[in-house]
Tab-separated table of C-alpha atoms in Angstrom:
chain	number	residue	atom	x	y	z
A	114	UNK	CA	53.803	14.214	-8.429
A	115	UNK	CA	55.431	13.942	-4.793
A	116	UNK	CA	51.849	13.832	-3.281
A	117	UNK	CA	51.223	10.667	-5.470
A	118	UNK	CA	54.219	9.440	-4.856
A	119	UNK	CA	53.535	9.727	-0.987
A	120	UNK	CA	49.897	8.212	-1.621
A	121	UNK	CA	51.168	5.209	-3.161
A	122	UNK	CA	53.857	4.354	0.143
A	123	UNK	CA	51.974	4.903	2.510
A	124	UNK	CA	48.820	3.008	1.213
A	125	UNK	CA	51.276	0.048	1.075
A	126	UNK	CA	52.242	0.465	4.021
A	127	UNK	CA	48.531	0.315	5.210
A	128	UNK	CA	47.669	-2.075	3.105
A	129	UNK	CA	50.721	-4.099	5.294
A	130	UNK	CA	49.175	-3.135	8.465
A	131	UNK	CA	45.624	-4.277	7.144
A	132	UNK	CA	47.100	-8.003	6.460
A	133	UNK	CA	49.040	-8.594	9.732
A	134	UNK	CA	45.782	-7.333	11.791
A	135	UNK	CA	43.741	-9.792	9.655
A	136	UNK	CA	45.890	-12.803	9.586
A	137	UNK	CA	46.493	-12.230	13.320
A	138	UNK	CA	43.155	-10.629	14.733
A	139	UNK	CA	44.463	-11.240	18.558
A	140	UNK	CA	48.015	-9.917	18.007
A	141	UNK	CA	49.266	-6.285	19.489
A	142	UNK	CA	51.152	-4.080	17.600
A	143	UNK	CA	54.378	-2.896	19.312
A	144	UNK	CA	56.211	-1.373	16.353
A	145	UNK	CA	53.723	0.924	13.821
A	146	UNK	CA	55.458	3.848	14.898
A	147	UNK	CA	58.574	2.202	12.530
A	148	UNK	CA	56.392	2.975	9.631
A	149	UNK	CA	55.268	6.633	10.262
A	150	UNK	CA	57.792	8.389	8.187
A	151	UNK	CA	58.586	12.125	6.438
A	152	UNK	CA	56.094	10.825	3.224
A	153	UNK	CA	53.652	9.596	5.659
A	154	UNK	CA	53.091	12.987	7.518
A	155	UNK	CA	53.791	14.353	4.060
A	156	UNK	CA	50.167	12.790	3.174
A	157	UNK	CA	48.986	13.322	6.721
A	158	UNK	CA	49.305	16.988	5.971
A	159	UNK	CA	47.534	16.950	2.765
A	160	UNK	CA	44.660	14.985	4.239
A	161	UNK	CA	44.406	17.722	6.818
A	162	UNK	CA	41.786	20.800	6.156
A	163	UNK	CA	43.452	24.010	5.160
A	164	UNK	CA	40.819	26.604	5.938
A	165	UNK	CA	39.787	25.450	9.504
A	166	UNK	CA	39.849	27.710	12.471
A	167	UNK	CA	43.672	28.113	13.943
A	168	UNK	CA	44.422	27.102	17.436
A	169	UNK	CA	46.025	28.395	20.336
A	170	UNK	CA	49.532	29.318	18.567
A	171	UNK	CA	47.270	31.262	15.683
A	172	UNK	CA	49.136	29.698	12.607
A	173	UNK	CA	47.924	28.590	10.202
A	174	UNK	CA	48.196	25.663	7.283
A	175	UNK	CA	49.954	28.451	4.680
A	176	UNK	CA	52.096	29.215	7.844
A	177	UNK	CA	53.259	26.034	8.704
A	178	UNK	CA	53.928	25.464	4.675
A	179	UNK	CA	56.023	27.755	4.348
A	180	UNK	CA	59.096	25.272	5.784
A	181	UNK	CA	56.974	22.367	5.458
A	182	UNK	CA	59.506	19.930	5.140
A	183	UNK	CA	61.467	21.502	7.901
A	184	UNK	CA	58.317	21.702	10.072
A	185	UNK	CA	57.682	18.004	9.277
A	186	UNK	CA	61.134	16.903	10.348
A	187	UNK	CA	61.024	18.839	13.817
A	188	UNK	CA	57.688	16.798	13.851
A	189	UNK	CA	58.807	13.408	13.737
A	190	UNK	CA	62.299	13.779	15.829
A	191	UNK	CA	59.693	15.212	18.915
A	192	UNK	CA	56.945	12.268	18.224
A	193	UNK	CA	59.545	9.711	18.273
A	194	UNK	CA	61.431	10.763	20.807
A	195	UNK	CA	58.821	11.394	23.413
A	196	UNK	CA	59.411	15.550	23.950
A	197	UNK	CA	56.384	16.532	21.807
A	198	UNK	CA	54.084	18.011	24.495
A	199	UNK	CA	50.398	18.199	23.151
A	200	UNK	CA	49.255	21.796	23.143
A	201	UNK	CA	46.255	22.832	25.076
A	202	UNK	CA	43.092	23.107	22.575
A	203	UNK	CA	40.950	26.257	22.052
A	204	UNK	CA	37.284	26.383	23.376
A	205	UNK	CA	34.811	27.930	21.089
A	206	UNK	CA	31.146	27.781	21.359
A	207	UNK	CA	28.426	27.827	18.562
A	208	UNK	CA	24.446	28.018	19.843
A	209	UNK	CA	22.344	24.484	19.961
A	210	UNK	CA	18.800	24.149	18.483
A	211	UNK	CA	17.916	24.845	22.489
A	212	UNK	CA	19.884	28.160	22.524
A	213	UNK	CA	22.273	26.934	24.904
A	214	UNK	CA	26.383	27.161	24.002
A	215	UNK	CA	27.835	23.822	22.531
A	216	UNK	CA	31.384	24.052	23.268
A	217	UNK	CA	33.937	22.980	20.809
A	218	UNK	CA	37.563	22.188	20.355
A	219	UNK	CA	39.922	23.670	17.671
A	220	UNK	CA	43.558	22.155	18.024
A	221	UNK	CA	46.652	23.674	16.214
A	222	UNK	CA	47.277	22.659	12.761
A	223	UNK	CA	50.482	21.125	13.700
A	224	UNK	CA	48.237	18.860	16.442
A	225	UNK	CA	45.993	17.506	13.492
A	226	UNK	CA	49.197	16.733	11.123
A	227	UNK	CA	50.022	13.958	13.850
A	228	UNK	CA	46.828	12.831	14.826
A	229	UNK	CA	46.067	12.470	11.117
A	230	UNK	CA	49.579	10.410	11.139
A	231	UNK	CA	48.516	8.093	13.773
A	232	UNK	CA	45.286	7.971	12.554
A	233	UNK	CA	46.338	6.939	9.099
A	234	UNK	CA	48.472	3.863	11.177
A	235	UNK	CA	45.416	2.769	13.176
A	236	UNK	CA	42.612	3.175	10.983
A	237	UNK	CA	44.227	-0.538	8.874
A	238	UNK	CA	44.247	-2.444	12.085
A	239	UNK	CA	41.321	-2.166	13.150
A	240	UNK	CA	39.255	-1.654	10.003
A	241	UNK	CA	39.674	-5.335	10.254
A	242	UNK	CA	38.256	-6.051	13.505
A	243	UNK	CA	34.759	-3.177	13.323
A	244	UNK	CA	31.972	-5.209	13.351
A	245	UNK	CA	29.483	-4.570	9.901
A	246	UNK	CA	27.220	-2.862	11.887
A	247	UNK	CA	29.039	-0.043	13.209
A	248	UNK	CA	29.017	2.849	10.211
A	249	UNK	CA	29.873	5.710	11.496
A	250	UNK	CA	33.477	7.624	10.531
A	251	UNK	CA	34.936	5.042	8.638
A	252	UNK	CA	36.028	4.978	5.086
A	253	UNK	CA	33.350	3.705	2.126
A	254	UNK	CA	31.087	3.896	5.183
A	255	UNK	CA	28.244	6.220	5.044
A	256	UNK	CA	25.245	7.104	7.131
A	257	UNK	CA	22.876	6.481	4.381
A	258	UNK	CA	24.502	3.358	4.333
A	259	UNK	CA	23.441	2.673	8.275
A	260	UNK	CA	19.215	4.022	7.225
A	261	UNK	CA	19.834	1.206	4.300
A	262	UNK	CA	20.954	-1.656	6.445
A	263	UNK	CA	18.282	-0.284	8.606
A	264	UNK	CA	15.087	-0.191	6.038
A	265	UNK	CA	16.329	-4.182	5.410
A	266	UNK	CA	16.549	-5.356	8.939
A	267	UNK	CA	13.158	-4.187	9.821
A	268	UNK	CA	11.249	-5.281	6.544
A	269	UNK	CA	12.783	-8.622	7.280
A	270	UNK	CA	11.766	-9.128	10.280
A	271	UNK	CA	8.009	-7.871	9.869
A	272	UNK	CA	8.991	-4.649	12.587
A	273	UNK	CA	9.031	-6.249	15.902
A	274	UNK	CA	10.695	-3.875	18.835
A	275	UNK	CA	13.081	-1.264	18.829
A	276	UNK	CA	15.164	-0.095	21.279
A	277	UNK	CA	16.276	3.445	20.900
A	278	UNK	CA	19.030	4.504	22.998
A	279	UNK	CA	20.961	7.719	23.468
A	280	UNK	CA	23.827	8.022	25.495
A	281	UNK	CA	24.487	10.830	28.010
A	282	UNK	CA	27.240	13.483	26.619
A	283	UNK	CA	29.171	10.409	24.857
A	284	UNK	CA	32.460	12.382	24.055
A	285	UNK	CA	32.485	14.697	26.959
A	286	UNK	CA	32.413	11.309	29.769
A	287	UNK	CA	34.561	8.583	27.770
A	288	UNK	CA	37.071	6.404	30.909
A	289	UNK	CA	40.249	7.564	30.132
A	290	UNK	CA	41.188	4.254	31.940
A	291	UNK	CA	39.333	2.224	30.074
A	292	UNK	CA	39.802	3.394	26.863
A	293	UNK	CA	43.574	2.532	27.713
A	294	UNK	CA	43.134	-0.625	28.137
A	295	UNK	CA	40.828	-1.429	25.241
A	296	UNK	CA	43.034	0.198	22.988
A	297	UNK	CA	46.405	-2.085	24.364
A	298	UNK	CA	44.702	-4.990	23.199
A	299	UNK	CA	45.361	-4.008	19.977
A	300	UNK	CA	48.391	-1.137	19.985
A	301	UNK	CA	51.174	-1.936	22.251
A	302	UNK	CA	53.484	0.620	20.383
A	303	UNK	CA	55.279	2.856	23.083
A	304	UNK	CA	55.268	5.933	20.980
A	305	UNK	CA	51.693	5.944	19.905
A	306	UNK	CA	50.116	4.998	23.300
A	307	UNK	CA	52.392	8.133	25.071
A	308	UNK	CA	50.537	10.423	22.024
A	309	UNK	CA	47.487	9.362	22.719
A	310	UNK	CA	47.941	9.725	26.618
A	311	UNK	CA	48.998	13.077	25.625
A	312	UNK	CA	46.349	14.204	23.991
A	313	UNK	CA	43.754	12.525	26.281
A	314	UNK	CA	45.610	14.919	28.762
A	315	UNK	CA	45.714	17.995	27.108
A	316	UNK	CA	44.149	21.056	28.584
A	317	UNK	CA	41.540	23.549	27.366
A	318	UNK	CA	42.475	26.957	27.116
A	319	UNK	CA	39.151	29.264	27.872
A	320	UNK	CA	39.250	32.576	29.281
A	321	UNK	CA	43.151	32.990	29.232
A	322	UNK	CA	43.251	29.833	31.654
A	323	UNK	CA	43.852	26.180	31.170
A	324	UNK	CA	42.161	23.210	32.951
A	325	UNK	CA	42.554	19.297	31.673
A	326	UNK	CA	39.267	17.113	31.624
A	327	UNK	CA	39.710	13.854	33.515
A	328	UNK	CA	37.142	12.252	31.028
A	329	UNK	CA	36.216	12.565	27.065
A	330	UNK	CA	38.279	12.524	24.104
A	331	UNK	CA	40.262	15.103	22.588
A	332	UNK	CA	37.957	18.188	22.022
A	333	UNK	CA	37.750	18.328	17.744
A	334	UNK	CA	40.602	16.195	17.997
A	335	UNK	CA	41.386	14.040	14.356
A	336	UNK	CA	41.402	10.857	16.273
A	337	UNK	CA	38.929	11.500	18.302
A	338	UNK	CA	36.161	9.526	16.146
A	339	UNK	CA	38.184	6.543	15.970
A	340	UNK	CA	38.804	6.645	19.853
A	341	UNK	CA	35.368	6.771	20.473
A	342	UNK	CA	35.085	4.033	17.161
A	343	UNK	CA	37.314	1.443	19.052
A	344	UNK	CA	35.624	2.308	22.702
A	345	UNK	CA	32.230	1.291	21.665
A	346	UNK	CA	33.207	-1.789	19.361
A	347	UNK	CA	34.450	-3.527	22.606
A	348	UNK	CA	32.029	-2.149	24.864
A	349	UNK	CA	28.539	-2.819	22.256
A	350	UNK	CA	29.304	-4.466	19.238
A	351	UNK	CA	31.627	-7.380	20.116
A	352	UNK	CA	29.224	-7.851	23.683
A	353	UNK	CA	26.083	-7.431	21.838
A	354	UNK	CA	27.322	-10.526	18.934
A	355	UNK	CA	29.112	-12.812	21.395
A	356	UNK	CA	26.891	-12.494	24.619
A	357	UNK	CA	23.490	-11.018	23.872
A	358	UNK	CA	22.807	-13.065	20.578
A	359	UNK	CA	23.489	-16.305	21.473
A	360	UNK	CA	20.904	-15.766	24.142
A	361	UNK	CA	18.421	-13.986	22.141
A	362	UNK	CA	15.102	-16.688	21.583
A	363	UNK	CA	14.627	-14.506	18.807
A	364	UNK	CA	16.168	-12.766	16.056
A	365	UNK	CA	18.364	-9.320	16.866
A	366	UNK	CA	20.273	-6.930	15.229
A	367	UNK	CA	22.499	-4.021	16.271
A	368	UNK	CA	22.997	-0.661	13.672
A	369	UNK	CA	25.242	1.920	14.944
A	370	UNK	CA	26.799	5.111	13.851
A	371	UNK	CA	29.335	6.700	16.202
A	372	UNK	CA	27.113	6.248	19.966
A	373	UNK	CA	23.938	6.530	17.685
A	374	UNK	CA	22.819	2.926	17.355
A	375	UNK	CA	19.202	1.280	17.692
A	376	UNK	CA	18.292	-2.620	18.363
A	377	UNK	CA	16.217	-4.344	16.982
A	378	UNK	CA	14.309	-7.476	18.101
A	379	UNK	CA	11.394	-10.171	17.043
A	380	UNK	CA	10.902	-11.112	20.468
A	381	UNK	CA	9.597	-8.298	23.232
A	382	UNK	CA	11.229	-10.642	25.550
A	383	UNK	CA	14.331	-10.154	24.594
A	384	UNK	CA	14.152	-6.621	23.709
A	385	UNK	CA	13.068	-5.803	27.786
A	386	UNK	CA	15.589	-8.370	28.924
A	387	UNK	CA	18.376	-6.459	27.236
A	388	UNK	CA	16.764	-2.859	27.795
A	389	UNK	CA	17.511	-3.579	31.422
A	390	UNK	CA	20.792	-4.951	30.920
A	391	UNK	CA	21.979	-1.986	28.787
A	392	UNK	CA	22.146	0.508	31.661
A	393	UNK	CA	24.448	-1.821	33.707
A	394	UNK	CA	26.580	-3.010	30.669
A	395	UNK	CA	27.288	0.999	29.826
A	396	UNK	CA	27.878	1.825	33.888
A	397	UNK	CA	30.228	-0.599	33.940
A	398	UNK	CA	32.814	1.712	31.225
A	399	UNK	CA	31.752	4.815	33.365
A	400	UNK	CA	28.391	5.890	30.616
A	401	UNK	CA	25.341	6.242	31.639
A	402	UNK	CA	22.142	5.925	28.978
A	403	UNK	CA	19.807	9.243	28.953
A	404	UNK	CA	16.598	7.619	31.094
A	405	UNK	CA	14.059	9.484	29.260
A	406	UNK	CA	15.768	9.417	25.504
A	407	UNK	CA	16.168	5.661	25.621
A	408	UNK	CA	13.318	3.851	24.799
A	409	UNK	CA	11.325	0.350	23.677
A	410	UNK	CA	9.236	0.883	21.172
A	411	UNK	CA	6.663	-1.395	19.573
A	412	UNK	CA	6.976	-1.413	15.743
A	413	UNK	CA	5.618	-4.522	14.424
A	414	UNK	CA	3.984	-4.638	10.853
A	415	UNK	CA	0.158	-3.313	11.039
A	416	UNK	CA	-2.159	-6.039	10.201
A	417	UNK	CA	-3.891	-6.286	7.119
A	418	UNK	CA	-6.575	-3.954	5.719
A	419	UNK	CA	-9.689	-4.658	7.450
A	420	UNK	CA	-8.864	-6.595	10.671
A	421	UNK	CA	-8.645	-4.178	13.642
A	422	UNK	CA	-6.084	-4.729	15.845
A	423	UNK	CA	-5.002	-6.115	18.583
A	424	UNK	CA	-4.514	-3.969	22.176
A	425	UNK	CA	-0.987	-2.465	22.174
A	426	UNK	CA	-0.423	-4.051	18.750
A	427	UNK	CA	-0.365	-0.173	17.048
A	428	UNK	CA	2.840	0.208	15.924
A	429	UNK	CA	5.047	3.341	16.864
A	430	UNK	CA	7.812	5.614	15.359
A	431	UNK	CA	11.525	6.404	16.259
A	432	UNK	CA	14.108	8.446	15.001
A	433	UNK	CA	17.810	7.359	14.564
A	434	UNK	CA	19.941	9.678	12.303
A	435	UNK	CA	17.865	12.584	11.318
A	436	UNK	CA	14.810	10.462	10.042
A	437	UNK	CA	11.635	9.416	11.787
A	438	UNK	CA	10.710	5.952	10.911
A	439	UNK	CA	7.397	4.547	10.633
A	440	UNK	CA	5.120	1.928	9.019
A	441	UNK	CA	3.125	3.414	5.932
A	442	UNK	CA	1.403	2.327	2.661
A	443	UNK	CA	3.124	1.808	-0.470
A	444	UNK	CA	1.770	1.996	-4.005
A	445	UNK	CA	0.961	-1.715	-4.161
A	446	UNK	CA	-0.177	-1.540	-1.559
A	447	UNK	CA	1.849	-2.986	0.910
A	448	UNK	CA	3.168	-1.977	4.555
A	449	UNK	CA	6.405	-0.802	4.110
A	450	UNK	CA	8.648	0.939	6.606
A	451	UNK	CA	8.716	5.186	5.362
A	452	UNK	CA	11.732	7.223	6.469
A	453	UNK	CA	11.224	10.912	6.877
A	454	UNK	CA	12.993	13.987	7.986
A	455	UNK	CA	12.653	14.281	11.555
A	456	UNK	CA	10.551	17.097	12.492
A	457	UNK	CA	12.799	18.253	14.972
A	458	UNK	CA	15.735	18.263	12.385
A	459	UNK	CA	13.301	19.924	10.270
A	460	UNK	CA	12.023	22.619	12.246
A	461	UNK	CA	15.443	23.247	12.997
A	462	UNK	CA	16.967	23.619	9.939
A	463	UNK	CA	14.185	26.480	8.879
A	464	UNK	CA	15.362	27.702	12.224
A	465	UNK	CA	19.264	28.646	10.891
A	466	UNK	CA	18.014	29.928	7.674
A	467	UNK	CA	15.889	32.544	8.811
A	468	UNK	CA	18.758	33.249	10.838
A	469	UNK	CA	20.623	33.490	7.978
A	470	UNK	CA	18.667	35.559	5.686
A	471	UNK	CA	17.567	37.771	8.299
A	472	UNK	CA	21.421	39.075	8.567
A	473	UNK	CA	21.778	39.039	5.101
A	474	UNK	CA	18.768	40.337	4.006
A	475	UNK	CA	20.891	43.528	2.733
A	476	UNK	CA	23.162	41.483	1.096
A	477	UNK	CA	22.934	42.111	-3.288
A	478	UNK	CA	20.304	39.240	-4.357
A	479	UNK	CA	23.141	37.398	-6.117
A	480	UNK	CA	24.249	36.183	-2.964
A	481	UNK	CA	21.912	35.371	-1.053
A	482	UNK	CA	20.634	33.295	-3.629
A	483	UNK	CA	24.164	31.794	-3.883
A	484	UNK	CA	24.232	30.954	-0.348
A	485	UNK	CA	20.598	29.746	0.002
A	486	UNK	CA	21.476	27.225	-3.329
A	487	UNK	CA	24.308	25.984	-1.163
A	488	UNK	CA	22.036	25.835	2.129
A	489	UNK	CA	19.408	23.635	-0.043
A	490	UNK	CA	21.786	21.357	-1.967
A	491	UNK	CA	23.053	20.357	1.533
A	492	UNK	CA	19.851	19.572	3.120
A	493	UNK	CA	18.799	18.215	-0.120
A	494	UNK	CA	22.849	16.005	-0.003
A	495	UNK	CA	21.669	14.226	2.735
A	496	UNK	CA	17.664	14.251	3.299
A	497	UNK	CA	17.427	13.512	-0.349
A	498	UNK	CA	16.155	9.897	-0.353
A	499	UNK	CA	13.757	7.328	-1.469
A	500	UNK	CA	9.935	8.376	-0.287
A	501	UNK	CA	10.963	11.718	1.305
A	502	UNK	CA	10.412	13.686	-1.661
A	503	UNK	CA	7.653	15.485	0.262
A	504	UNK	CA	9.154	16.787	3.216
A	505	UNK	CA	12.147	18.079	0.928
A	506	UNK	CA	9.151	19.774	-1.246
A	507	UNK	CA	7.986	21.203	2.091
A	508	UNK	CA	11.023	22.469	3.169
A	509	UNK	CA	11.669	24.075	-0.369
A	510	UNK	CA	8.476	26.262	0.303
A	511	UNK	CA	9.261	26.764	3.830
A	512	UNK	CA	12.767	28.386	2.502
A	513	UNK	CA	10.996	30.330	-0.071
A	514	UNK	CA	8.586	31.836	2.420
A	515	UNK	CA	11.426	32.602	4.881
A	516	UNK	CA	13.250	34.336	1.995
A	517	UNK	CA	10.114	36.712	1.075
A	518	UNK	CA	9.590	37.524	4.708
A	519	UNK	CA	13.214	38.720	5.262
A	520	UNK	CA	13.891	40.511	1.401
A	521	UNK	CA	10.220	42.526	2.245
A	522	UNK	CA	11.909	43.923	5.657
A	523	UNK	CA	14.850	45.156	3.547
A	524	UNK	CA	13.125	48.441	3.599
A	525	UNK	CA	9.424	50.000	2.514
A	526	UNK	CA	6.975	48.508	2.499
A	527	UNK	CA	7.494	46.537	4.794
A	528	UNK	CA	5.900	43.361	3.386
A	529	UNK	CA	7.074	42.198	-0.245
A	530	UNK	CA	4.032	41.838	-3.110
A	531	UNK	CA	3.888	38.386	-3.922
A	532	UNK	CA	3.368	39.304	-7.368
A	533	UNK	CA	6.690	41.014	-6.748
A	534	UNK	CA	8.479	38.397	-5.502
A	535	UNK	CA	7.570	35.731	-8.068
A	536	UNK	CA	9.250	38.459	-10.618
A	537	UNK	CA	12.377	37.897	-8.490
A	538	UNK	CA	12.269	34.881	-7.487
A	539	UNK	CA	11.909	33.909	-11.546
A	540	UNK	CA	15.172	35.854	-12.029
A	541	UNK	CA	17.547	34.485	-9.112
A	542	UNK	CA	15.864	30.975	-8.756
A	543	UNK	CA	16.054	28.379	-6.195
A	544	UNK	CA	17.232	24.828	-6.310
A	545	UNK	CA	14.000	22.625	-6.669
A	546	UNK	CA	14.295	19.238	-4.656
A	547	UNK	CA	15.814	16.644	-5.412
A	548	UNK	CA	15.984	13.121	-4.610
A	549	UNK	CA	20.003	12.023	-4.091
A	550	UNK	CA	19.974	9.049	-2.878
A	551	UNK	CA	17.193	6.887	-4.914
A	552	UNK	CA	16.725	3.161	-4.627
A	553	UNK	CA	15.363	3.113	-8.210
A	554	UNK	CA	19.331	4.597	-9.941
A	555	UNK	CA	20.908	2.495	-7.155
């Protein structure tokens, strides 16, 4: 009952916050600190996950419950007051598709109870200012969402040209400077501003030493998706409506998700005018644009059955979130725009489940077919829409092969009968594809 109780205040509270940003969209906030309270970390600390990794003090969320409301308390008296010193934030690594390390961040729990809390007090403000485009890490907002938007864009304007752009190591180069001052346009509040410094600040601990990044946000920091959120609505979104549409002699339209976004234009004009622009507009914030990643690429709507086309007129593909987009036949048959798993996200995915099932290939069958179900429902959770039934068919084989290679190494022989394995494979089944997100139950 408390927890509701502590959802109801503070989404009034937000819901407060939402209608002074909206009725004044130019005003800065100087006092939101007045409204983070015990109940609001209270629901900060229920938002927070339980069973993540611990951080550099090694407690953990059923440590830090046992005197929650005392822990809380101690909390808010150091935020407020300015003595809460931002701990320095683990560095862990996990392997890329390429093999290399990927470094990661993993602050204490008591770190993501407060940047949940000034999360929770920012997230109102500017929910009112995003742009619709932008769709990544915001609530009701999905990625599927961003591929929708997307499909309807294109279709509507018969293809045309898209840019594709991918920025160089986004989170790791962020201005500290200039995120500073984008923010202040918005959040003048003394106490907030000071955490964020502080966390912007804080060092990573690797190796038993600690060294603080001069660039980047806060290493699997809460906030740092909403940092990155409010860097690139100034920076892309509110440039790209107020100064590169109103010179556009075509139509143009911008779909981003976190610093994944493509452009799209009628006019290959425009499109080069603003490919060469880009670079500058992103140098200017201290980012520079990968120069072999970023790319124009022709994707206007074939021409009609028969009539051979023009020179350069053969449309291409490009990926943006996971799914390679190109122009195919429907059942009509018209051109439509197809969206299909990336091969690359494809290729890699088989990748971690042989992985998988090689080092539990001893495990009882039970489980591995437990955690295989789980592996497919998730690829299945998000590659699961409209006219990619295929590829998830394809990958449902590709697991079921993977599986019969690894369970026939378990001992001898060393290769499993397939006669065999459809015997076992009859008795601890696999989830069969499945389309999630359809058009046609939408």
């Amino acid at each position: 009952m408390a927890g509701t109780s502590n959802l109801g205040t503070v989404s009034t509270k937000q819901q407060r916050i939402a209608e002074l940003a909206k009725q004044s969209p130019h005003m800065g906030f100087t006092s939101l600190a007045y409204f983070i309270d015990i109940p609001w970390l209270q629901e900060a600390f229920r938002r927070t996950r339980k069973d993540a990794a611990v951080g550099v003090d090694g407690q953990t969320a059923e440590d830090y419950a046992v005197n929650l409301q005392g822990n809380l308390q101690a909390l808010l008296d150091r935020a407020k007051s300015g003595t809460y010193r931002a701990p320095p934030v683990l560095r862990a690594y996990i392997p890329k598709d390429t093999g290399e390390p990927r470094p990661l961040g993993i602050p204490t729990f008591e770190d993501k109870i407060l940047q949940r809390a000034v999360v929770m007090a920012l997230e109102p403000i500017y929910e009112q200012d995003f742009s619709p485009c932008s769709y990544g890490f915001r609530s009701g907002r999905s990625a599927h969402q961003a591929l929708a938007d997307l499909w309807k864009q294109v279709m509507n304007t018969d293809g045309g040209w898209i840019l594709e752009v991918d920025i160089q190591k986004f989170f790791d180069s962020l201005d500290h400077a200039h995120l500073r001052e984008l923010l202040q346009r918005r959040v003048r509040d003394g106490v907030l501003l000071r955490l964020i410094g502080k966390w912007l600040n804080a060092g990573v601990l690797e190796d038993g030493a600690v060294f603080t990044p001069e660039e980047g946000t806060p290493q699997g920091g809460v906030i740092s998706p909403l940092l990155a959120n409010i860097f690139l609505h100034y920076v892309l979104d509110v440039w790209f409506e107020e100064e590169v549409k109103p010179r556009m002699q075509g139509r143009a339209y911008l779909i981003r998700y976190a610093d994944d976004f493509v452009i799209g234009f009628t006019s290959e004009a425009d499109a080069q005018k603003v490919m060469d622009v880009l670079p500058k507009r992103f140098g200017k914030y201290g980012l520079k644009l990968h120069p072999t990643k970023t790319r124009l690429v022709p994707f206007r709507r074939p021409q009609r059955h028969g009539t051979p086309p023009s020179q350069g007129q053969n449309p291409g593909t490009f990926t943006f979130l996971g799914f390679c987009h190109y122009w195919g036949r429907s059942r009509k048959p018209f051109w439509v725009v197809r969206q299909q798993t990336a091969s690359g996200r494809f290729s890699r995915a088989l990748r971690k489940i042989a992985s998988w099932c090689r080092k539990q290939r001893h495990q009882p069958l039970q489980e591995q077919q437990r955690g295989l179900n789980q592996k497919l429902r998730g690829h299945y959770s998000y590659y699961g829409i409209t006219g990619n039934y295929g590829w998830l068919r394809c990958f449902w084989y590709d697991v079921t092969a993977i599986w019969r290679k690894w369970l026939g190494r378990r001992g001898q022989p060393s290769d499993l009968s397939w006669e065999t394995f459809v015997l076992l494979r009859q008795r601890y089944a696999l989830c069969m594809p499945r389309v999630v997100h359809s058009v046609y139950r939408a």
